[in-house]
JSON list of C-alpha atoms in Angstrom, two decimals:
[
{"chain": "A", "resi": 1, "resn": "MET", "atom": "CA", "xyz": [58.43, 6.90, -39.43]},
{"chain": "A", "resi": 2, "resn": "THR", "atom": "CA", "xyz": [54.81, 6.31, -39.97]},
{"chain": "A", "resi": 3, "resn": "LEU", "atom": "CA", "xyz": [53.13, 3.06, -40.65]},
{"chain": "A", "resi": 4, "resn": "PRO", "atom": "CA", "xyz": [51.14, 2.52, -43.81]},
{"chain": "A", "resi": 5, "resn": "ALA", "atom": "CA", "xyz": [47.36, 2.71, -43.14]},
{"chain": "A", "resi": 6, "resn": "VAL", "atom": "CA", "xyz": [45.61, -0.54, -43.01]},
{"chain": "A", "resi": 7, "resn": "PRO", "atom": "CA", "xyz": [42.29, -0.52, -44.70]},
{"chain": "A", "resi": 8, "resn": "MET", "atom": "CA", "xyz": [39.51, -1.09, -42.26]},
{"chain": "A", "resi": 9, "resn": "PRO", "atom": "CA", "xyz": [35.91, -1.87, -43.16]},
{"chain": "A", "resi": 10, "resn": "VAL", "atom": "CA", "xyz": [33.46, 0.67, -41.92]},
{"chain": "A", "resi": 11, "resn": "ALA", "atom": "CA", "xyz": [30.44, -1.07, -40.36]},
{"chain": "A", "resi": 12, "resn": "ALA", "atom": "CA", "xyz": [27.13, 0.49, -41.04]},
{"chain": "A", "resi": 13, "resn": "GLU", "atom": "CA", "xyz": [25.77, 2.21, -38.09]},
{"chain": "A", "resi": 14, "resn": "PRO", "atom": "CA", "xyz": [22.48, 0.49, -37.07]},
{"chain": "A", "resi": 15, "resn": "PRO", "atom": "CA", "xyz": [19.40, 2.49, -37.65]},
{"chain": "A", "resi": 16, "resn": "SER", "atom": "CA", "xyz": [18.33, 4.67, -34.65]},
{"chain": "A", "resi": 17, "resn": "THR", "atom": "CA", "xyz": [15.68, 3.09, -32.66]},
{"chain": "A", "resi": 18, "resn": "GLU", "atom": "CA", "xyz": [13.72, 6.05, -31.22]},
{"chain": "A", "resi": 19, "resn": "PRO", "atom": "CA", "xyz": [10.75, 5.12, -28.77]},
{"chain": "A", "resi": 20, "resn": "PRO", "atom": "CA", "xyz": [7.66, 5.07, -30.30]},
{"chain": "A", "resi": 21, "resn": "ALA", "atom": "CA", "xyz": [5.68, 8.41, -30.00]},
{"chain": "A", "resi": 22, "resn": "ARG", "atom": "CA", "xyz": [3.35, 8.28, -27.03]},
{"chain": "A", "resi": 23, "resn": "SER", "atom": "CA", "xyz": [-0.17, 8.61, -28.35]},
{"chain": "A", "resi": 24, "resn": "ALA", "atom": "CA", "xyz": [-2.47, 10.80, -26.50]},
{"chain": "A", "resi": 25, "resn": "ARG", "atom": "CA", "xyz": [-4.68, 8.80, -24.10]},
{"chain": "A", "resi": 26, "resn": "PRO", "atom": "CA", "xyz": [-8.27, 9.00, -24.88]},
{"chain": "A", "resi": 27, "resn": "LEU", "atom": "CA", "xyz": [-10.22, 11.12, -22.43]},
{"chain": "A", "resi": 28, "resn": "ALA", "atom": "CA", "xyz": [-12.11, 7.99, -21.28]},
{"chain": "A", "resi": 29, "resn": "GLY", "atom": "CA", "xyz": [-9.00, 6.38, -20.20]},
{"chain": "A", "resi": 30, "resn": "VAL", "atom": "CA", "xyz": [-7.69, 9.23, -18.16]},
{"chain": "A", "resi": 31, "resn": "ALA", "atom": "CA", "xyz": [-11.22, 9.58, -16.56]},
{"chain": "A", "resi": 32, "resn": "LEU", "atom": "CA", "xyz": [-11.27, 5.84, -15.60]},
{"chain": "A", "resi": 33, "resn": "ARG", "atom": "CA", "xyz": [-7.72, 6.16, -14.00]},
{"chain": "A", "resi": 34, "resn": "ILE", "atom": "CA", "xyz": [-8.73, 9.14, -12.00]},
{"chain": "A", "resi": 35, "resn": "ALA", "atom": "CA", "xyz": [-11.99, 7.29, -10.92]},
{"chain": "A", "resi": 36, "resn": "GLY", "atom": "CA", "xyz": [-9.84, 4.26, -10.04]},
{"chain": "A", "resi": 37, "resn": "GLY", "atom": "CA", "xyz": [-7.61, 6.58, -7.87]},
{"chain": "A", "resi": 38, "resn": "VAL", "atom": "CA", "xyz": [-10.68, 7.92, -6.15]},
{"chain": "A", "resi": 39, "resn": "VAL", "atom": "CA", "xyz": [-11.89, 4.34, -5.50]},
{"chain": "A", "resi": 40, "resn": "ALA", "atom": "CA", "xyz": [-8.37, 3.33, -4.21]},
{"chain": "A", "resi": 41, "resn": "ILE", "atom": "CA", "xyz": [-8.42, 6.28, -1.89]},
{"chain": "A", "resi": 42, "resn": "TRP", "atom": "CA", "xyz": [-11.83, 5.25, -0.47]},
{"chain": "A", "resi": 43, "resn": "ALA", "atom": "CA", "xyz": [-10.64, 1.66, -0.17]},
{"chain": "A", "resi": 44, "resn": "GLY", "atom": "CA", "xyz": [-7.76, 2.84, 1.92]},
{"chain": "A", "resi": 45, "resn": "LEU", "atom": "CA", "xyz": [-10.05, 4.87, 4.20]},
{"chain": "A", "resi": 46, "resn": "LEU", "atom": "CA", "xyz": [-12.54, 1.92, 4.45]},
{"chain": "A", "resi": 47, "resn": "ALA", "atom": "CA", "xyz": [-9.61, -0.43, 5.32]},
{"chain": "A", "resi": 48, "resn": "ALA", "atom": "CA", "xyz": [-8.54, 1.76, 8.07]},
{"chain": "A", "resi": 49, "resn": "VAL", "atom": "CA", "xyz": [-11.83, 2.29, 9.56]},
{"chain": "A", "resi": 50, "resn": "LEU", "atom": "CA", "xyz": [-12.48, -1.39, 9.55]},
{"chain": "A", "resi": 51, "resn": "GLU", "atom": "CA", "xyz": [-9.16, -2.20, 11.07]},
{"chain": "A", "resi": 52, "resn": "LEU", "atom": "CA", "xyz": [-9.69, 0.39, 13.81]},
{"chain": "A", "resi": 53, "resn": "ILE", "atom": "CA", "xyz": [-13.13, -0.94, 14.63]},
{"chain": "A", "resi": 54, "resn": "PHE", "atom": "CA", "xyz": [-11.95, -4.53, 14.84]},
{"chain": "A", "resi": 55, "resn": "ALA", "atom": "CA", "xyz": [-8.78, -3.69, 16.86]},
{"chain": "A", "resi": 56, "resn": "THR", "atom": "CA", "xyz": [-11.06, -1.87, 19.35]},
{"chain": "A", "resi": 57, "resn": "TRP", "atom": "CA", "xyz": [-13.61, -4.78, 19.51]},
{"chain": "A", "resi": 58, "resn": "ALA", "atom": "CA", "xyz": [-10.82, -7.43, 19.74]},
{"chain": "A", "resi": 59, "resn": "TRP", "atom": "CA", "xyz": [-9.15, -5.73, 22.59]},
{"chain": "A", "resi": 60, "resn": "GLU", "atom": "CA", "xyz": [-12.51, -5.45, 24.43]},
{"chain": "A", "resi": 61, "resn": "VAL", "atom": "CA", "xyz": [-12.95, -9.19, 24.03]},
{"chain": "A", "resi": 62, "resn": "VAL", "atom": "CA", "xyz": [-9.58, -9.93, 25.22]},
{"chain": "A", "resi": 63, "resn": "LYS", "atom": "CA", "xyz": [-9.89, -7.72, 28.26]},
{"chain": "A", "resi": 64, "resn": "GLY", "atom": "CA", "xyz": [-13.22, -9.29, 29.16]},
{"chain": "A", "resi": 65, "resn": "GLN", "atom": "CA", "xyz": [-11.94, -12.78, 29.30]},
{"chain": "A", "resi": 66, "resn": "PRO", "atom": "CA", "xyz": [-10.95, -14.40, 32.63]},
{"chain": "A", "resi": 67, "resn": "GLY", "atom": "CA", "xyz": [-7.10, -14.71, 33.12]},
{"chain": "A", "resi": 68, "resn": "GLY", "atom": "CA", "xyz": [-5.27, -17.82, 32.16]},
{"chain": "A", "resi": 69, "resn": "LEU", "atom": "CA", "xyz": [-5.25, -20.05, 29.19]},
{"chain": "A", "resi": 70, "resn": "THR", "atom": "CA", "xyz": [-8.52, -18.82, 27.87]},
{"chain": "A", "resi": 71, "resn": "LYS", "atom": "CA", "xyz": [-7.41, -15.14, 27.67]},
{"chain": "A", "resi": 72, "resn": "GLY", "atom": "CA", "xyz": [-4.15, -16.02, 26.06]},
{"chain": "A", "resi": 73, "resn": "THR", "atom": "CA", "xyz": [-5.77, -18.34, 23.52]},
{"chain": "A", "resi": 74, "resn": "VAL", "atom": "CA", "xyz": [-8.35, -15.86, 22.49]},
{"chain": "A", "resi": 75, "resn": "GLY", "atom": "CA", "xyz": [-5.98, -12.90, 22.54]},
{"chain": "A", "resi": 76, "resn": "THR", "atom": "CA", "xyz": [-3.37, -14.75, 20.48]},
{"chain": "A", "resi": 77, "resn": "SER", "atom": "CA", "xyz": [-5.97, -16.11, 17.93]},
{"chain": "A", "resi": 78, "resn": "LEU", "atom": "CA", "xyz": [-7.43, -12.57, 17.50]},
{"chain": "A", "resi": 79, "resn": "ALA", "atom": "CA", "xyz": [-4.12, -10.84, 17.08]},
{"chain": "A", "resi": 80, "resn": "VAL", "atom": "CA", "xyz": [-2.78, -13.44, 14.58]},
{"chain": "A", "resi": 81, "resn": "GLY", "atom": "CA", "xyz": [-6.17, -13.25, 12.65]},
{"chain": "A", "resi": 82, "resn": "ALA", "atom": "CA", "xyz": [-6.12, -9.58, 12.61]},
{"chain": "A", "resi": 83, "resn": "ILE", "atom": "CA", "xyz": [-2.56, -9.12, 11.57]},
{"chain": "A", "resi": 84, "resn": "ALA", "atom": "CA", "xyz": [-3.04, -11.63, 8.73]},
{"chain": "A", "resi": 85, "resn": "ALA", "atom": "CA", "xyz": [-6.36, -9.73, 7.72]},
{"chain": "A", "resi": 86, "resn": "VAL", "atom": "CA", "xyz": [-4.57, -6.46, 7.79]},
{"chain": "A", "resi": 87, "resn": "VAL", "atom": "CA", "xyz": [-1.80, -7.76, 5.52]},
{"chain": "A", "resi": 88, "resn": "ALA", "atom": "CA", "xyz": [-4.18, -9.37, 3.08]},
{"chain": "A", "resi": 89, "resn": "LEU", "atom": "CA", "xyz": [-6.32, -6.28, 2.91]},
{"chain": "A", "resi": 90, "resn": "THR", "atom": "CA", "xyz": [-3.35, -3.93, 2.56]},
{"chain": "A", "resi": 91, "resn": "VAL", "atom": "CA", "xyz": [-1.93, -5.95, -0.27]},
{"chain": "A", "resi": 92, "resn": "LEU", "atom": "CA", "xyz": [-5.34, -6.03, -1.99]},
{"chain": "A", "resi": 93, "resn": "VAL", "atom": "CA", "xyz": [-5.86, -2.40, -1.78]},
{"chain": "A", "resi": 94, "resn": "GLY", "atom": "CA", "xyz": [-2.24, -1.66, -2.93]},
{"chain": "A", "resi": 95, "resn": "TRP", "atom": "CA", "xyz": [-2.58, -4.06, -5.86]},
{"chain": "A", "resi": 96, "resn": "PHE", "atom": "CA", "xyz": [-5.91, -2.57, -6.72]},
{"chain": "A", "resi": 97, "resn": "ALA", "atom": "CA", "xyz": [-4.47, 0.99, -6.71]},
{"chain": "A", "resi": 98, "resn": "HIS", "atom": "CA", "xyz": [-1.47, 0.04, -8.89]},
{"chain": "A", "resi": 99, "resn": "THR", "atom": "CA", "xyz": [-3.63, -1.74, -11.35]},
{"chain": "A", "resi": 100, "resn": "VAL", "atom": "CA", "xyz": [-6.40, 0.77, -11.97]},
{"chain": "A", "resi": 101, "resn": "VAL", "atom": "CA", "xyz": [-4.24, 4.09, -11.76]},
{"chain": "A", "resi": 102, "resn": "GLY", "atom": "CA", "xyz": [-1.42, 2.38, -13.67]},
{"chain": "A", "resi": 103, "resn": "THR", "atom": "CA", "xyz": [1.44, 4.28, -12.35]},
{"chain": "A", "resi": 104, "resn": "ARG", "atom": "CA", "xyz": [4.19, 3.23, -9.79]},
{"chain": "A", "resi": 105, "resn": "TRP", "atom": "CA", "xyz": [3.36, 5.54, -7.13]},
{"chain": "A", "resi": 106, "resn": "ALA", "atom": "CA", "xyz": [-0.36, 4.69, -7.02]},
{"chain": "A", "resi": 107, "resn": "VAL", "atom": "CA", "xyz": [0.13, 2.71, -3.89]},
{"chain": "A", "resi": 108, "resn": "ALA", "atom": "CA", "xyz": [0.81, 5.98, -1.97]},
{"chain": "A", "resi": 109, "resn": "LEU", "atom": "CA", "xyz": [-2.93, 7.07, -2.52]},
{"chain": "A", "resi": 110, "resn": "PRO", "atom": "CA", "xyz": [-4.51, 4.62, -0.18]},
{"chain": "A", "resi": 111, "resn": "ALA", "atom": "CA", "xyz": [-1.46, 4.40, 2.01]},
{"chain": "A", "resi": 112, "resn": "LEU", "atom": "CA", "xyz": [-1.69, 8.14, 2.85]},
{"chain": "A", "resi": 113, "resn": "VAL", "atom": "CA", "xyz": [-5.21, 8.11, 3.69]},
{"chain": "A", "resi": 114, "resn": "TRP", "atom": "CA", "xyz": [-4.83, 4.84, 5.74]},
{"chain": "A", "resi": 115, "resn": "PHE", "atom": "CA", "xyz": [-1.92, 6.50, 7.73]},
{"chain": "A", "resi": 116, "resn": "ALA", "atom": "CA", "xyz": [-4.07, 9.58, 8.25]},
{"chain": "A", "resi": 117, "resn": "VAL", "atom": "CA", "xyz": [-7.06, 7.71, 9.57]},
{"chain": "A", "resi": 118, "resn": "VAL", "atom": "CA", "xyz": [-4.97, 5.55, 11.92]},
{"chain": "A", "resi": 119, "resn": "VAL", "atom": "CA", "xyz": [-3.18, 8.65, 13.41]},
{"chain": "A", "resi": 120, "resn": "ALA", "atom": "CA", "xyz": [-6.58, 10.32, 13.88]},
{"chain": "A", "resi": 121, "resn": "GLY", "atom": "CA", "xyz": [-7.81, 7.13, 15.70]},
{"chain": "A", "resi": 122, "resn": "SER", "atom": "CA", "xyz": [-4.71, 7.39, 18.01]},
{"chain": "A", "resi": 123, "resn": "VAL", "atom": "CA", "xyz": [-5.28, 10.86, 19.05]},
{"chain": "A", "resi": 124, "resn": "LYS", "atom": "CA", "xyz": [-7.65, 11.80, 21.94]},
{"chain": "A", "resi": 125, "resn": "THR", "atom": "CA", "xyz": [-10.57, 14.16, 21.06]},
{"chain": "A", "resi": 126, "resn": "THR", "atom": "CA", "xyz": [-11.66, 17.08, 23.24]},
{"chain": "A", "resi": 127, "resn": "GLU", "atom": "CA", "xyz": [-14.51, 14.83, 24.65]},
{"chain": "A", "resi": 128, "resn": "GLY", "atom": "CA", "xyz": [-11.77, 12.28, 25.73]},
{"chain": "A", "resi": 129, "resn": "ASP", "atom": "CA", "xyz": [-12.60, 9.67, 22.99]},
{"chain": "A", "resi": 130, "resn": "LEU", "atom": "CA", "xyz": [-9.76, 7.50, 21.86]},
{"chain": "A", "resi": 131, "resn": "VAL", "atom": "CA", "xyz": [-10.01, 4.58, 19.54]},
{"chain": "A", "resi": 132, "resn": "LEU", "atom": "CA", "xyz": [-6.65, 3.14, 19.99]},
{"chain": "A", "resi": 133, "resn": "THR", "atom": "CA", "xyz": [-5.37, 3.12, 23.44]},
{"chain": "A", "resi": 134, "resn": "GLY", "atom": "CA", "xyz": [-1.65, 2.60, 24.47]},
{"chain": "A", "resi": 135, "resn": "ASP", "atom": "CA", "xyz": [-2.39, -0.75, 25.92]},
{"chain": "A", "resi": 136, "resn": "ASN", "atom": "CA", "xyz": [-4.27, -2.17, 22.95]},
{"chain": "A", "resi": 137, "resn": "VAL", "atom": "CA", "xyz": [-1.55, -4.63, 21.65]},
{"chain": "A", "resi": 138, "resn": "ILE", "atom": "CA", "xyz": [-3.78, -5.95, 18.88]},
{"chain": "A", "resi": 139, "resn": "GLY", "atom": "CA", "xyz": [-4.27, -2.23, 17.54]},
{"chain": "A", "resi": 140, "resn": "LEU", "atom": "CA", "xyz": [-0.54, -1.64, 17.80]},
{"chain": "A", "resi": 141, "resn": "GLY", "atom": "CA", "xyz": [0.20, -4.80, 16.00]},
{"chain": "A", "resi": 142, "resn": "MET", "atom": "CA", "xyz": [-2.23, -4.02, 13.29]},
{"chain": "A", "resi": 143, "resn": "ILE", "atom": "CA", "xyz": [-0.69, -0.65, 12.82]},
{"chain": "A", "resi": 144, "resn": "VAL", "atom": "CA", "xyz": [2.84, -2.00, 12.41]},
{"chain": "A", "resi": 145, "resn": "ALA", "atom": "CA", "xyz": [1.55, -4.68, 10.01]},
{"chain": "A", "resi": 146, "resn": "GLY", "atom": "CA", "xyz": [-0.31, -2.27, 7.79]},
{"chain": "A", "resi": 147, "resn": "ALA", "atom": "CA", "xyz": [2.47, 0.32, 7.68]},
{"chain": "A", "resi": 148, "resn": "VAL", "atom": "CA", "xyz": [5.25, -2.30, 6.97]},
{"chain": "A", "resi": 149, "resn": "THR", "atom": "CA", "xyz": [2.91, -3.85, 4.24]},
{"chain": "A", "resi": 150, "resn": "PHE", "atom": "CA", "xyz": [2.26, -0.55, 2.53]},
{"chain": "A", "resi": 151, "resn": "ALA", "atom": "CA", "xyz": [6.12, 0.36, 2.90]},
{"chain": "A", "resi": 152, "resn": "VAL", "atom": "CA", "xyz": [6.99, -3.01, 1.17]},
{"chain": "A", "resi": 153, "resn": "LEU", "atom": "CA", "xyz": [4.38, -2.65, -1.61]},
{"chain": "A", "resi": 154, "resn": "GLY", "atom": "CA", "xyz": [5.59, 0.95, -2.30]},
{"chain": "A", "resi": 155, "resn": "PHE", "atom": "CA", "xyz": [9.25, -0.23, -2.24]},
{"chain": "A", "resi": 156, "resn": "ARG", "atom": "CA", "xyz": [8.58, -3.11, -4.63]},
{"chain": "A", "resi": 157, "resn": "GLN", "atom": "CA", "xyz": [6.66, -0.80, -7.17]},
{"chain": "A", "resi": 158, "resn": "LEU", "atom": "CA", "xyz": [9.42, 1.79, -7.20]},
{"chain": "A", "resi": 159, "resn": "VAL", "atom": "CA", "xyz": [12.23, -0.77, -7.58]},
{"chain": "A", "resi": 160, "resn": "VAL", "atom": "CA", "xyz": [10.78, -3.10, -10.10]},
{"chain": "A", "resi": 161, "resn": "PRO", "atom": "CA", "xyz": [11.61, -1.62, -13.62]},
{"chain": "A", "resi": 162, "resn": "PRO", "atom": "CA", "xyz": [8.48, -0.61, -15.53]},
{"chain": "A", "resi": 163, "resn": "THR", "atom": "CA", "xyz": [7.13, -2.92, -18.14]},
{"chain": "A", "resi": 164, "resn": "THR", "atom": "CA", "xyz": [7.59, -1.89, -21.59]},
{"chain": "A", "resi": 165, "resn": "SER", "atom": "CA", "xyz": [4.89, -3.16, -24.19]}
]
C-alpha cells in the first residue's frame, strides 16, 4: 500500500554567490610588493647583524666587570634589555613584512635571512673569528628569543583566517 503524496512547497534555490573575479593587479602594486619584500629581507639582515654586534659587546662588558653584585646586575640588565629589544625588533620586522608584501607567508622572508646570518655568526671562520661563542649567554638568549618570536609570528599568520574585503 502506498501513501498518497503530500504536496510540498518547493523553495527557490538561492542565487549562487560566486566569489568576485580577481582583477589583475596593476603593475605598480606588484612592483611595490616586491620592493617591500626586498626591504623586509634587508631589515631581517640588519636586525641580525645589529643583534650579533650587541650580543658580542654586551658579553664583553659583562666579562670585564668585577665579580659579585656588579657583574650580576650589569649582566642581568643587559640580558633583559637585549631580549626585550630582540622581541620588539623581530615583531616590528615581521609586521612590516606582512603589511608590505600582503601575504601570509611574508614573515618567512626576513626570518630566513635572520636565521642564516645568526648561523653564520656562530660558525668559526678559517682565521678563527667567531661572533657568538658558546659561553655568551646573552647571545644565546637573543638567538632563542628571535627564533621563538619569528616562529610565533609565522604561526599566527598561518592560523588566522585571511581577511575578506
